[in-house]
Each structure stands twice: as structure tokens, then as C-alpha cells.
mmCIF file of C-alpha atoms in Angstrom:
data_model
loop_
_atom_site.group_PDB
_atom_site.id
_atom_site.type_symbol
_atom_site.label_atom_id
_atom_site.label_comp_id
_atom_site.label_asym_id
_atom_site.label_seq_id
_atom_site.Cartn_x
_atom_site.Cartn_y
_atom_site.Cartn_z
ATOM 1 C CA UNK A 765 14.668 49.616 49.296
ATOM 2 C CA UNK A 766 16.638 47.015 47.105
ATOM 3 C CA UNK A 767 17.771 45.715 50.378
ATOM 4 C CA UNK A 768 13.940 44.980 51.200
ATOM 5 C CA UNK A 769 13.852 42.156 48.420
ATOM 6 C CA UNK A 770 17.531 40.417 49.608
ATOM 7 C CA UNK A 771 16.382 40.784 53.525
ATOM 8 C CA UNK A 772 12.569 39.706 52.733
ATOM 9 C CA UNK A 773 10.570 38.454 56.080
ATOM 10 C CA UNK A 774 11.206 35.009 57.560
ATOM 11 C CA UNK A 775 9.209 33.682 60.413
ATOM 12 C CA UNK A 776 11.677 30.416 60.198
ATOM 13 C CA UNK A 777 11.892 29.284 63.921
ATOM 14 C CA UNK A 778 15.164 29.517 65.694
ATOM 15 C CA UNK A 779 17.235 26.071 64.841
ATOM 16 C CA UNK A 780 18.953 25.949 67.947
ATOM 17 C CA UNK A 781 22.345 24.675 67.732
ATOM 18 C CA UNK A 782 22.478 24.216 63.884
ATOM 19 C CA UNK A 783 24.724 26.486 61.647
ATOM 20 C CA UNK A 784 24.049 27.740 58.007
ATOM 21 C CA UNK A 785 21.307 30.599 58.985
ATOM 22 C CA UNK A 786 21.091 32.907 55.688
ATOM 23 C CA UNK A 787 20.425 36.777 56.248
ATOM 24 C CA UNK A 788 16.992 36.651 56.142
ATOM 25 C CA UNK A 789 16.577 34.108 58.801
ATOM 26 C CA UNK A 790 19.103 35.731 61.268
ATOM 27 C CA UNK A 791 17.016 39.028 60.888
ATOM 28 C CA UNK A 792 13.944 37.362 61.438
ATOM 29 C CA UNK A 793 14.995 35.707 64.761
ATOM 30 C CA UNK A 794 16.768 39.164 65.943
ATOM 31 C CA UNK A 795 13.566 41.199 65.198
ATOM 32 C CA UNK A 796 11.578 38.483 67.172
ATOM 33 C CA UNK A 797 14.223 39.240 69.972
ATOM 34 C CA UNK A 798 14.164 42.931 69.768
ATOM 35 C CA UNK A 799 10.262 42.592 70.407
ATOM 36 C CA UNK A 800 10.575 40.373 73.062
ATOM 37 C CA UNK A 801 13.301 42.448 75.091
ATOM 38 C CA UNK A 802 13.708 45.553 73.567
ATOM 39 C CA UNK A 803 16.517 46.451 71.326
ATOM 40 C CA UNK A 804 18.172 48.717 73.553
ATOM 41 C CA UNK A 805 18.234 45.920 75.919
ATOM 42 C CA UNK A 806 19.422 43.280 73.311
ATOM 43 C CA UNK A 807 23.328 42.286 72.866
ATOM 44 C CA UNK A 808 24.997 40.820 69.862
ATOM 45 C CA UNK A 809 25.775 38.259 72.197
ATOM 46 C CA UNK A 810 22.030 37.790 73.206
ATOM 47 C CA UNK A 811 21.328 37.163 69.428
ATOM 48 C CA UNK A 812 24.141 34.599 68.838
ATOM 49 C CA UNK A 813 23.069 32.923 72.158
ATOM 50 C CA UNK A 814 19.591 32.661 70.693
ATOM 51 C CA UNK A 815 20.955 31.413 67.354
ATOM 52 C CA UNK A 816 23.219 29.086 69.041
ATOM 53 C CA UNK A 817 26.196 30.478 66.823
ATOM 54 C CA UNK A 818 29.177 32.452 67.534
ATOM 55 C CA UNK A 819 29.525 36.176 67.800
ATOM 56 C CA UNK A 820 31.680 35.915 64.675
ATOM 57 C CA UNK A 821 29.527 33.925 62.485
ATOM 58 C CA UNK A 822 26.924 36.715 62.932
ATOM 59 C CA UNK A 823 29.125 39.002 61.853
ATOM 60 C CA UNK A 824 29.783 37.280 58.869
ATOM 61 C CA UNK A 825 26.447 38.546 57.584
ATOM 62 C CA UNK A 826 25.862 41.931 59.421
ATOM 63 C CA UNK A 827 28.452 44.349 60.768
ATOM 64 C CA UNK A 828 26.703 45.548 63.684
ATOM 65 C CA UNK A 829 23.703 45.547 65.587
ATOM 66 C CA UNK A 830 22.402 48.684 64.302
ATOM 67 C CA UNK A 831 22.811 47.180 60.711
ATOM 68 C CA UNK A 832 20.423 44.452 61.705
ATOM 69 C CA UNK A 833 18.016 47.014 63.048
ATOM 70 C CA UNK A 834 18.384 49.281 59.918
ATOM 71 C CA UNK A 835 17.605 46.173 57.747
ATOM 72 C CA UNK A 836 14.800 45.311 59.892
ATOM 73 C CA UNK A 837 13.163 48.751 59.529
ATOM 74 C CA UNK A 838 13.725 48.539 55.797
ATOM 75 C CA UNK A 839 11.550 45.589 55.850
ATOM 76 C CA UNK A 840 8.663 47.628 57.241
ATOM 77 C CA UNK A 841 9.219 51.038 55.710
ATOM 78 C CA UNK A 842 9.874 49.379 52.104
ATOM 79 C CA UNK A 843 6.554 47.382 52.422
ATOM 80 C CA UNK A 844 4.610 50.560 53.051
ATOM 81 C CA UNK A 845 6.452 52.744 50.788
ATOM 82 C CA UNK A 846 5.995 49.597 47.871
ATOM 83 C CA UNK A 847 2.398 50.134 48.594
ATOM 84 C CA UNK A 848 2.364 53.612 47.595
ATOM 85 C CA UNK A 849 4.205 52.832 44.590
ATOM 86 C CA UNK A 850 1.677 50.230 43.367
ATOM 87 C CA UNK A 851 -0.583 51.301 40.273
ATOM 88 C CA UNK A 852 -3.941 50.941 42.374
ATOM 89 C CA UNK A 853 -2.319 53.733 44.587
ATOM 90 C CA UNK A 854 -0.966 56.118 41.780
ATOM 91 C CA UNK A 855 -4.052 55.648 38.892
ATOM 92 C CA UNK A 856 -7.318 56.398 39.587
ATOM 93 C CA UNK A 857 -9.461 58.612 41.673
ATOM 94 C CA UNK A 858 -8.255 59.991 44.894
ATOM 95 C CA UNK A 859 -10.849 57.571 46.500
ATOM 96 C CA UNK A 860 -10.039 54.702 44.755
ATOM 97 C CA UNK A 861 -6.131 55.308 45.491
ATOM 98 C CA UNK A 862 -6.800 55.816 49.200
ATOM 99 C CA UNK A 863 -8.474 52.645 49.348
ATOM 100 C CA UNK A 864 -5.938 50.621 47.645
ATOM 101 C CA UNK A 865 -3.301 52.397 50.176
ATOM 102 C CA UNK A 866 -5.516 51.296 53.253
ATOM 103 C CA UNK A 867 -5.787 47.897 51.877
ATOM 104 C CA UNK A 868 -2.145 47.613 50.874
ATOM 105 C CA UNK A 869 -1.067 48.843 54.387
ATOM 106 C CA UNK A 870 -2.988 46.348 56.269
ATOM 107 C CA UNK A 871 -1.571 43.642 54.018
ATOM 108 C CA UNK A 872 1.930 44.879 54.789
ATOM 109 C CA UNK A 873 1.160 44.913 58.527
ATOM 110 C CA UNK A 874 -0.199 41.245 58.723
ATOM 111 C CA UNK A 875 2.667 40.110 56.481
ATOM 112 C CA UNK A 876 5.514 41.803 58.252
ATOM 113 C CA UNK A 877 3.855 42.057 61.631
ATOM 114 C CA UNK A 878 6.992 41.632 63.863
ATOM 115 C CA UNK A 879 9.023 43.921 61.364
ATOM 116 C CA UNK A 880 6.030 46.914 61.800
ATOM 117 C CA UNK A 881 5.896 46.057 65.481
ATOM 118 C CA UNK A 882 9.680 46.779 65.656
ATOM 119 C CA UNK A 883 9.077 49.945 63.625
ATOM 120 C CA UNK A 884 6.095 51.453 65.639
ATOM 121 C CA UNK A 885 8.425 51.117 69.005
ATOM 122 C CA UNK A 886 11.000 53.241 67.478
ATOM 123 C CA UNK A 887 11.754 56.475 69.176
ATOM 124 C CA UNK A 888 14.435 58.142 67.396
ATOM 125 C CA UNK A 889 17.276 57.097 69.962
ATOM 126 C CA UNK A 890 19.933 57.001 67.479
ATOM 127 C CA UNK A 891 20.643 57.896 63.369
ATOM 128 C CA UNK A 892 19.283 54.568 62.405
ATOM 129 C CA UNK A 893 16.028 55.268 64.361
ATOM 130 C CA UNK A 894 15.529 58.776 63.444
ATOM 131 C CA UNK A 895 16.144 57.979 59.391
ATOM 132 C CA UNK A 896 13.443 55.152 60.268
ATOM 133 C CA UNK A 897 11.137 58.110 61.733
ATOM 134 C CA UNK A 898 11.651 60.369 58.730
ATOM 135 C CA UNK A 899 10.716 57.490 56.217
ATOM 136 C CA UNK A 900 7.582 56.972 58.412
ATOM 137 C CA UNK A 901 6.640 60.930 58.349
ATOM 138 C CA UNK A 902 7.031 60.987 54.746
ATOM 139 C CA UNK A 903 4.740 58.100 54.412
ATOM 140 C CA UNK A 904 2.000 59.491 56.555
ATOM 141 C CA UNK A 905 2.755 62.593 54.276
ATOM 142 C CA UNK A 906 2.099 60.853 51.478
ATOM 143 C CA UNK A 907 -1.110 59.691 52.788
ATOM 144 C CA UNK A 908 -2.311 63.054 54.082
ATOM 145 C CA UNK A 909 -2.005 64.431 50.457
ATOM 146 C CA UNK A 910 -3.981 61.840 49.000
ATOM 147 C CA UNK A 911 -6.613 62.406 51.642
ATOM 148 C CA UNK A 912 -6.875 66.442 50.722
ATOM 149 C CA UNK A 913 -6.932 65.239 47.116
ATOM 150 C CA UNK A 914 -9.972 63.182 47.873
ATOM 151 C CA UNK A 915 -11.602 65.941 49.896
ATOM 152 C CA UNK A 916 -10.825 68.498 46.876
ATOM 153 C CA UNK A 917 -12.557 65.911 44.745
ATOM 154 C CA UNK A 918 -15.407 65.818 46.791
ATOM 155 C CA UNK A 919 -14.760 62.167 47.737
ATOM 156 C CA UNK A 920 -13.890 62.305 51.276
ATOM 157 C CA UNK A 921 -15.830 64.701 53.937
ATOM 158 C CA UNK A 922 -14.406 68.174 54.537
ATOM 159 C CA UNK A 923 -15.616 68.545 57.921
ATOM 160 C CA UNK A 924 -12.563 66.190 58.996
ATOM 161 C CA UNK A 925 -8.790 67.166 59.009
ATOM 162 C CA UNK A 926 -6.807 65.533 56.783
ATOM 163 C CA UNK A 927 -3.581 65.017 58.900
ATOM 164 C CA UNK A 928 -5.665 64.054 61.749
ATOM 165 C CA UNK A 929 -7.642 61.352 59.746
ATOM 166 C CA UNK A 930 -4.238 60.023 58.563
ATOM 167 C CA UNK A 931 -3.344 59.607 61.979
ATOM 168 C CA UNK A 932 -6.307 58.363 63.270
ATOM 169 C CA UNK A 933 -6.884 55.801 60.388
ATOM 170 C CA UNK A 934 -3.253 54.692 60.550
ATOM 171 C CA UNK A 935 -3.860 54.490 64.493
ATOM 172 C CA UNK A 936 -6.630 51.886 63.892
ATOM 173 C CA UNK A 937 -4.389 49.746 61.270
ATOM 174 C CA UNK A 938 -1.163 49.881 63.698
ATOM 175 C CA UNK A 939 -3.118 48.955 66.644
ATOM 176 C CA UNK A 940 -3.514 45.394 64.996
ATOM 177 C CA UNK A 941 0.410 44.690 66.142
ATOM 178 C CA UNK A 942 -1.296 44.528 70.002
ATOM 179 C CA UNK A 943 -3.618 41.978 69.073
ATOM 180 C CA UNK A 944 -3.825 40.472 65.597
ATOM 181 C CA UNK A 945 -1.998 36.966 65.587
ATOM 182 C CA UNK A 946 -1.924 35.850 61.685
ATOM 183 C CA UNK A 947 -2.584 31.938 63.018
ATOM 184 C CA UNK A 948 -6.073 33.236 64.596
ATOM 185 C CA UNK A 949 -9.416 32.991 63.527
ATOM 186 C CA UNK A 950 -9.986 36.046 61.590
ATOM 187 C CA UNK A 951 -8.130 35.840 58.495
ATOM 188 C CA UNK A 952 -6.503 38.620 56.529
ATOM 189 C CA UNK A 953 -9.023 39.152 53.875
ATOM 190 C CA UNK A 954 -11.695 39.410 56.568
ATOM 191 C CA UNK A 955 -9.672 41.797 58.860
ATOM 192 C CA UNK A 956 -8.905 43.927 55.767
ATOM 193 C CA UNK A 957 -12.404 44.237 55.030
ATOM 194 C CA UNK A 958 -13.537 45.400 58.341
ATOM 195 C CA UNK A 959 -10.948 48.101 58.463
ATOM 196 C CA UNK A 960 -11.394 49.482 55.171
ATOM 197 C CA UNK A 961 -15.056 49.625 55.845
ATOM 198 C CA UNK A 962 -15.140 51.223 59.065
ATOM 199 C CA UNK A 963 -12.294 53.860 57.914
ATOM 200 C CA UNK A 964 -14.112 54.532 54.512
ATOM 201 C CA UNK A 965 -18.025 54.132 55.083
ATOM 202 C CA UNK A 966 -18.276 53.765 58.906
ATOM 203 C CA UNK A 967 -20.043 51.318 61.241
ATOM 204 C CA UNK A 968 -23.180 52.966 61.194
ATOM 205 C CA UNK A 969 -25.822 51.966 58.318
ATOM 206 C CA UNK A 970 -27.900 54.706 56.786
ATOM 207 C CA UNK B 232 -14.311 53.584 91.484
ATOM 208 C CA UNK B 233 -14.783 56.054 94.759
ATOM 209 C CA UNK B 234 -11.143 56.108 94.985
ATOM 210 C CA UNK B 235 -11.122 57.676 91.411
ATOM 211 C CA UNK B 236 -12.503 60.993 92.913
ATOM 212 C CA UNK B 237 -10.136 61.199 95.587
ATOM 213 C CA UNK B 238 -7.250 60.818 93.212
ATOM 214 C CA UNK B 239 -8.466 63.185 90.651
ATOM 215 C CA UNK B 240 -5.960 63.702 87.966
ATOM 216 C CA UNK B 241 -3.514 66.626 88.710
ATOM 217 C CA UNK B 242 -1.252 67.895 86.154
ATOM 218 C CA UNK B 243 0.806 70.318 88.697
ATOM 219 C CA UNK B 244 4.241 70.525 87.893
ATOM 220 C CA UNK B 245 6.782 69.446 90.184
ATOM 221 C CA UNK B 246 7.300 72.061 92.631
ATOM 222 C CA UNK B 247 10.886 70.390 93.554
ATOM 223 C CA UNK B 248 12.055 71.023 97.434
ATOM 224 C CA UNK B 249 8.333 72.547 98.470
ATOM 225 C CA UNK B 250 6.851 69.989 101.102
ATOM 226 C CA UNK B 251 3.116 69.365 101.065
ATOM 227 C CA UNK B 252 1.737 67.450 98.141
ATOM 228 C CA UNK B 253 -1.670 65.954 98.816
ATOM 229 C CA UNK B 254 -2.140 62.341 97.136
ATOM 230 C CA UNK B 255 -3.498 63.597 93.728
ATOM 231 C CA UNK B 256 -0.369 65.630 92.838
ATOM 232 C CA UNK B 257 2.178 62.876 94.325
ATOM 233 C CA UNK B 258 -0.063 60.444 91.981
ATOM 234 C CA UNK B 259 -0.016 63.143 89.045
ATOM 235 C CA UNK B 260 3.793 63.209 89.303
ATOM 236 C CA UNK B 261 4.207 59.428 89.833
ATOM 237 C CA UNK B 262 2.173 58.590 86.545
ATOM 238 C CA UNK B 263 4.646 61.308 84.702
ATOM 239 C CA UNK B 264 7.635 59.427 85.954
ATOM 240 C CA UNK B 265 6.288 56.198 85.021
ATOM 241 C CA UNK B 266 5.714 57.031 81.532
ATOM 242 C CA UNK B 267 8.829 58.578 81.155
ATOM 243 C CA UNK B 268 10.673 55.693 82.127
ATOM 244 C CA UNK B 269 8.366 52.849 82.664
ATOM 245 C CA UNK B 270 6.554 51.661 85.976
ATOM 246 C CA UNK B 271 9.355 48.723 86.346
ATOM 247 C CA UNK B 272 12.195 50.933 86.312
ATOM 248 C CA UNK B 273 11.001 53.816 88.493
ATOM 249 C CA UNK B 274 11.722 53.106 92.233
ATOM 250 C CA UNK B 275 9.885 55.130 95.334
ATOM 251 C CA UNK B 276 13.598 56.737 95.710
ATOM 252 C CA UNK B 277 13.379 58.084 92.008
ATOM 253 C CA UNK B 278 9.834 59.329 92.999
ATOM 254 C CA UNK B 279 10.615 61.159 96.175
ATOM 255 C CA UNK B 280 13.717 62.420 94.227
ATOM 256 C CA UNK B 281 11.668 64.069 91.760
ATOM 257 C CA UNK B 282 9.260 65.501 94.201
ATOM 258 C CA UNK B 283 12.169 66.538 96.573
ATOM 259 C CA UNK B 284 10.850 64.529 99.602
ATOM 260 C CA UNK B 285 11.581 61.703 101.636
ATOM 261 C CA UNK B 286 10.834 58.231 101.053
ATOM 262 C CA UNK B 287 9.140 58.266 104.656
ATOM 263 C CA UNK B 288 7.092 61.594 103.174
ATOM 264 C CA UNK B 289 5.836 59.421 100.347
ATOM 265 C CA UNK B 290 4.794 56.436 102.488
ATOM 266 C CA UNK B 291 2.698 58.801 104.608
ATOM 267 C CA UNK B 292 0.577 58.648 101.434
ATOM 268 C CA UNK B 293 0.879 55.550 99.866
ATOM 269 C CA UNK B 294 1.633 52.341 100.922
ATOM 270 C CA UNK B 295 3.612 50.880 98.170
ATOM 271 C CA UNK B 296 4.789 51.532 94.860
ATOM 272 C CA UNK B 297 2.284 49.288 93.876
ATOM 273 C CA UNK B 298 -0.652 51.233 95.443
ATOM 274 C CA UNK B 299 0.472 54.424 93.613
ATOM 275 C CA UNK B 300 0.022 52.052 90.127
ATOM 276 C CA UNK B 301 -3.249 50.820 91.119
ATOM 277 C CA UNK B 302 -4.597 54.517 91.935
ATOM 278 C CA UNK B 303 -2.964 55.613 88.657
ATOM 279 C CA UNK B 304 -4.732 52.726 86.819
ATOM 280 C CA UNK B 305 -8.015 53.282 88.672
ATOM 281 C CA UNK B 306 -7.792 57.010 87.384
ATOM 282 C CA UNK B 307 -8.385 55.548 83.770
ATOM 283 C CA UNK B 308 -10.487 52.639 84.589
ATOM 284 C CA UNK B 309 -12.613 54.498 86.638
ATOM 285 C CA UNK B 310 -13.061 57.486 83.865
ATOM 286 C CA UNK B 311 -13.895 54.777 81.319
ATOM 287 C CA UNK B 312 -16.068 52.934 83.133
ATOM 288 C CA UNK B 313 -17.850 56.172 84.230
ATOM 289 C CA UNK B 314 -18.693 56.579 80.629
ATOM 290 C CA UNK B 315 -20.591 53.349 80.485
ATOM 291 C CA UNK B 316 -22.546 54.368 83.505
ATOM 292 C CA UNK B 317 -23.656 57.735 82.278
ATOM 293 C CA UNK B 318 -27.362 58.043 81.114
ATOM 294 C CA UNK B 319 -26.394 59.086 77.469
ATOM 295 C CA UNK B 320 -24.792 55.568 77.399
ATOM 296 C CA UNK B 321 -27.744 53.715 78.778
ATOM 297 C CA UNK B 322 -30.676 55.222 77.414
ATOM 298 C CA UNK B 323 -31.671 55.848 73.531
ATOM 299 C CA UNK B 324 -31.219 53.530 70.707
ATOM 300 C CA UNK B 325 -27.778 51.366 70.791
ATOM 301 C CA UNK B 326 -26.547 53.534 68.165
ATOM 302 C CA UNK B 327 -27.130 56.826 70.307
ATOM 303 C CA UNK B 328 -25.517 54.971 73.163
ATOM 304 C CA UNK B 329 -22.435 54.084 71.037
ATOM 305 C CA UNK B 330 -21.995 57.474 70.120
ATOM 306 C CA UNK B 331 -22.183 58.343 73.646
ATOM 307 C CA UNK B 332 -19.599 56.024 74.503
ATOM 308 C CA UNK B 333 -17.329 56.743 71.792
ATOM 309 C CA UNK B 334 -17.452 60.566 72.914
ATOM 310 C CA UNK B 335 -17.469 59.807 76.381
ATOM 311 C CA UNK B 336 -14.039 57.779 75.974
ATOM 312 C CA UNK B 337 -12.322 60.167 73.867
ATOM 313 C CA UNK B 338 -13.050 62.905 76.438
ATOM 314 C CA UNK B 339 -11.736 60.604 79.440
ATOM 315 C CA UNK B 340 -8.307 59.878 77.064
ATOM 316 C CA UNK B 341 -7.974 63.472 76.519
ATOM 317 C CA UNK B 342 -8.826 64.761 80.225
ATOM 318 C CA UNK B 343 -6.634 62.246 81.556
ATOM 319 C CA UNK B 344 -4.276 61.275 79.196
ATOM 320 C CA UNK B 345 -1.223 60.481 81.180
ATOM 321 C CA UNK B 346 -3.158 57.784 83.343
ATOM 322 C CA UNK B 347 -4.394 56.255 79.921
ATOM 323 C CA UNK B 348 -1.052 55.835 78.431
ATOM 324 C CA UNK B 349 -0.241 54.200 81.685
ATOM 325 C CA UNK B 350 -2.901 51.811 81.395
ATOM 326 C CA UNK B 351 -2.132 51.008 77.916
ATOM 327 C CA UNK B 352 1.108 50.085 78.900
ATOM 328 C CA UNK B 353 0.295 47.436 81.122
ATOM 329 C CA UNK B 354 1.140 43.776 80.155
ATOM 330 C CA UNK B 355 0.166 42.100 83.252
ATOM 331 C CA UNK B 356 3.364 41.779 85.278
ATOM 332 C CA UNK B 357 1.805 41.759 88.702
ATOM 333 C CA UNK B 358 -1.775 41.398 90.423
ATOM 334 C CA UNK B 359 -2.371 45.075 90.083
ATOM 335 C CA UNK B 360 -1.668 45.029 86.633
ATOM 336 C CA UNK B 361 -3.724 41.903 85.784
ATOM 337 C CA UNK B 362 -6.676 43.346 87.596
ATOM 338 C CA UNK B 363 -6.766 46.454 85.329
ATOM 339 C CA UNK B 364 -6.140 44.300 82.047
ATOM 340 C CA UNK B 365 -9.612 42.319 83.623
ATOM 341 C CA UNK B 366 -11.263 45.769 84.067
ATOM 342 C CA UNK B 367 -10.382 46.785 80.566
ATOM 343 C CA UNK B 368 -11.855 43.599 78.978
ATOM 344 C CA UNK B 369 -14.690 44.123 80.755
ATOM 345 C CA UNK B 370 -14.961 47.401 79.239
ATOM 346 C CA UNK B 371 -14.024 46.403 75.830
ATOM 347 C CA UNK B 372 -16.679 43.506 76.428
ATOM 348 C CA UNK B 373 -19.314 45.776 77.195
ATOM 349 C CA UNK B 374 -18.653 47.960 74.332
ATOM 350 C CA UNK B 375 -18.525 44.762 71.939
ATOM 351 C CA UNK B 376 -22.215 44.038 73.602
ATOM 352 C CA UNK B 377 -23.348 47.391 72.312
ATOM 353 C CA UNK B 378 -22.030 47.260 68.710
ATOM 354 C CA UNK B 379 -23.877 43.968 68.314
ATOM 355 C CA UNK B 380 -27.264 45.007 69.855
ATOM 356 C CA UNK B 381 -26.682 48.177 67.246
ATOM 357 C CA UNK B 382 -26.250 45.152 64.686
ATOM 358 C CA UNK B 383 -29.324 43.478 65.744
ATOM 359 C CA UNK B 384 -31.024 46.901 65.391
ATOM 360 C CA UNK B 385 -29.947 47.318 61.906
ATOM 361 C CA UNK B 386 -28.257 50.422 63.149
ATOM 362 C CA UNK B 387 -24.530 49.065 62.715
ATOM 363 C CA UNK B 388 -23.695 47.203 59.568
ATOM 364 C CA UNK B 389 -23.800 43.295 59.956
ATOM 365 C CA UNK B 390 -20.720 42.772 57.486
ATOM 366 C CA UNK B 391 -18.197 43.686 59.903
ATOM 367 C CA UNK B 392 -17.263 41.854 63.256
ATOM 368 C CA UNK B 393 -18.530 43.201 66.496
ATOM 369 C CA UNK B 394 -15.394 42.244 68.553
ATOM 370 C CA UNK B 395 -13.027 43.309 65.912
ATOM 371 C CA UNK B 396 -14.844 46.523 65.266
ATOM 372 C CA UNK B 397 -14.633 47.289 69.130
ATOM 373 C CA UNK B 398 -10.832 46.559 68.965
ATOM 374 C CA UNK B 399 -10.338 48.834 65.744
ATOM 375 C CA UNK B 400 -12.484 51.709 66.925
ATOM 376 C CA UNK B 401 -10.828 51.858 70.211
ATOM 377 C CA UNK B 402 -7.095 51.280 68.316
ATOM 378 C CA UNK B 403 -8.016 54.186 66.606
ATOM 379 C CA UNK B 404 -8.916 56.294 69.840
ATOM 380 C CA UNK B 405 -6.050 54.978 72.001
ATOM 381 C CA UNK B 406 -3.790 55.811 69.296
ATOM 382 C CA UNK B 407 -3.943 59.402 70.752
ATOM 383 C CA UNK B 408 -1.757 58.647 73.392
ATOM 384 C CA UNK B 409 0.935 58.560 70.664
ATOM 385 C CA UNK B 410 0.608 62.212 69.374
ATOM 386 C CA UNK B 411 -2.091 64.289 70.512
ATOM 387 C CA UNK B 412 -1.045 66.889 72.895
ATOM 388 C CA UNK B 413 -4.154 68.717 74.489
ATOM 389 C CA UNK B 414 -2.252 72.096 74.300
ATOM 390 C CA UNK B 415 -1.865 71.694 70.796
ATOM 391 C CA UNK B 416 -3.690 73.370 67.898
ATOM 392 C CA UNK B 417 -6.310 70.631 67.894
ATOM 393 C CA UNK B 418 -8.968 71.117 70.708
ATOM 394 C CA UNK B 419 -10.628 68.274 72.064
ATOM 395 C CA UNK B 420 -14.354 68.749 70.447
ATOM 396 C CA UNK B 421 -12.530 68.939 66.972
ATOM 397 C CA UNK B 422 -10.939 65.880 67.851
ATOM 398 C CA UNK B 423 -13.957 64.214 69.030
ATOM 399 C CA UNK B 424 -15.798 64.995 66.039
ATOM 400 C CA UNK B 425 -12.984 63.775 63.599
ATOM 401 C CA UNK B 426 -12.822 60.765 65.368
ATOM 402 C CA UNK B 427 -16.762 60.120 66.269
ATOM 403 C CA UNK B 428 -17.175 60.885 62.416
ATOM 404 C CA UNK B 429 -14.858 58.563 61.063
ATOM 405 C CA UNK B 430 -16.036 55.535 63.288
ATOM 406 C CA UNK B 431 -19.277 56.090 62.766
ATOM 407 C CA UNK B 432 -20.151 57.385 59.256
ATOM 408 C CA UNK B 433 -16.335 56.941 57.374
ATOM 409 C CA UNK B 434 -14.058 59.166 55.515
ATOM 410 C CA UNK B 435 -15.961 58.961 52.293
ATOM 411 C CA UNK B 436 -18.662 60.771 51.094
ATOM 412 C CA UNK B 437 -21.714 59.566 49.219
#
């Protein structure tokens, strides 16, 4: 996960024809391109053309297209795994920790939207993709464990299945990539509020 | 929507080499193939090969690949629109109607899973796709209106946005296509219970 910090998300626009991209800028543009046309359909030549640099200039920063994918997926996964390691997610009641994990996950999704979008499209077509899926499963498993702890403590209702609940709530959170645009009318705090409110307390008044 | 009844979902396995498919069986196999390899990448020749029939045998039933797509999307959309027209969705308090719409939507998703999967991948690349997206938006709008009526009636909390809530709850429901398998351990009633419970009342006990 230390690589994540080095390759922090960057949404810097492509400065076509200008040399001197750093790793993070190249990664940001690669992710945009992968999301636009699919990873499998994107060659190093496509990326070099988008950046306006030569392929050898790219290989100065990344040894392969697969390394770009690996680093990009690590930005998303490192963000989610970082949420689980935060004090708010490790201290307090299981319900408080669950609240913190959901808030943190929404924050990561919004802040690293193109990276998480890429992650959610991974189907396991290579070693890099399979490793990413394994990390995603481990994250889901940690959340499911937390849901079950909260159920055991009487803080989350027992008549819903822990694993199904985790999938459903993350289905709701992950659906953001389909429609949410950070520059739009709904800010991150507002969105986080609505998601966490529905997941924990539901739509219905009582 | 009358076409929907004629082309009811069919999960009949491909009977390779055996002639005599009806429209519904062809449609079911076409949808499976579209979901496997993408609509744009699937030719009529691919479908004929999968069915073990000639292209002209296919054209006896469908005038074009686009007609197959249109009919397949109509199975999904007709199902969802049918939910809105059911008595349970048109009578009672807005909260009761909302409950009925959510239950009905889960039922349609599970029963017509390959068709809804196809619908959720539509991006508006043709007139048929754009018409499907327009019907999907109209459905979302009807649900949003219902959420707002329930808010006005004091039955749904007012501190969440109606349109965002509809998107989030359907994000949760639609995420089923990523992992739910009707033949698996979680039956439809169990799944429906968990979804409707979380959406309306949340995970947390009180």
C-alpha cells in the first residue's frame, strides 16, 4: 500500500504535446483511457498518443501496461483498505465502526472515482486482476465480519444476512460510479449523509 | 408492452442442432450471448451458430439483430413498468406503494435476471438503446415521485433527497445482477426481505 501514496490520484487534464508527466499524472490519464475504451482494448501506443509522448517516454515510468493497471487498482484498493485501518473503524462499538467504514468508503469512492470505476470492472482476466479481486473479497469479508459483530452485539438487526447485507450496501455505494459526478449539484457530504442514513436507518420514518 | 407477454423470458438451454426454436427461446439464447460477449460484438451469424440454425431460419422470427435487442429490453422494461401498474403500487399510502414497488422490482430482477442485466449495460448507442434509456428514466422518475409523495405525507424522512434516494435504492437492487444466482443458496423471498428491510428500515436496531 506504500505504492498508493507515491501514485496518488490525479485528475490533471492531458497536456497534449507537453513533455514531463510524472507517474501520478500518467496514471490518471491511463485510468481515464481504460475507463473510456476498456483496459483490454487500450494499448501502450494508445496511451502514448493520448499523452502526446513516445512509448519509450512512458516506459521510463512504467515497465508495462499491466504495471499501470496494478498501480491504478492499488489506488482504489489502498483507499478502501486504509478506511478499515482508521481509528474510527477500529475503535468504538461495532455499529460506530460500521458507520465509519461506510462513510470512509463513500469518501474513497468520490475522491478516487475513476480508480474505483476501473476496479469495479475487473473480471479476473490476468494475475493482476485476480490479485485485485482477492483484495476486494478480503475487504468485503472484513465488512461482513463487522456486520456480524454488530448483529451479535444487538446493534444491527439479526433478521438480515450479514454477507448479503454487505453486498447490498456496497452495491448501493458502488452504484455511484454510474451516475455521480463530483462537480455536480450534490456535494460529497450531502451524498454521504443520504447513503449512510438509508443504509443504517432506512428511508421510512417511524 | 403486449410484446412482452409474447416474448416471455425463457431460460431453455441451447438445443444445438435441433430445429424448431420459437421466438421466446431464440430471445433467451440471444440475451445470454449478448451478456457473454456484448451486444455490439455479437453478430446474427454468431447467434445462428450458437443455436445451430441458419441465419435465414433466424430471420424467419426476427427481422434484425436490433429487433432482438428491442424485444429483450422490452422484457426487462415491461416487467418494471408492470410493477408500477399493479394494484399494490397504485393503492394505499405512498409508503405502502413504495414497499410494493421495491418488492416488485426485486421480483422482476430475479425472474428476468439476464434481461435486466442486458438493460443495465445499455449506454445509448442506437435508437433502440436510447428508447430503452428513456423508458428507464421514466420508471426512475415515477419512483422518485412516489418517494416525494411519501416524504410529503411524513412517511419517508425528509432529510434525504428523493431523486438521490431512488438512485441509491435502485443501485442496491440492480447490484444483484453482479452476484445473485437464482439457483444459489439465497432464495428470492429471503433476498427480497433483506433488500426491502434495509431500504425502508435500515440495518441498525433502535
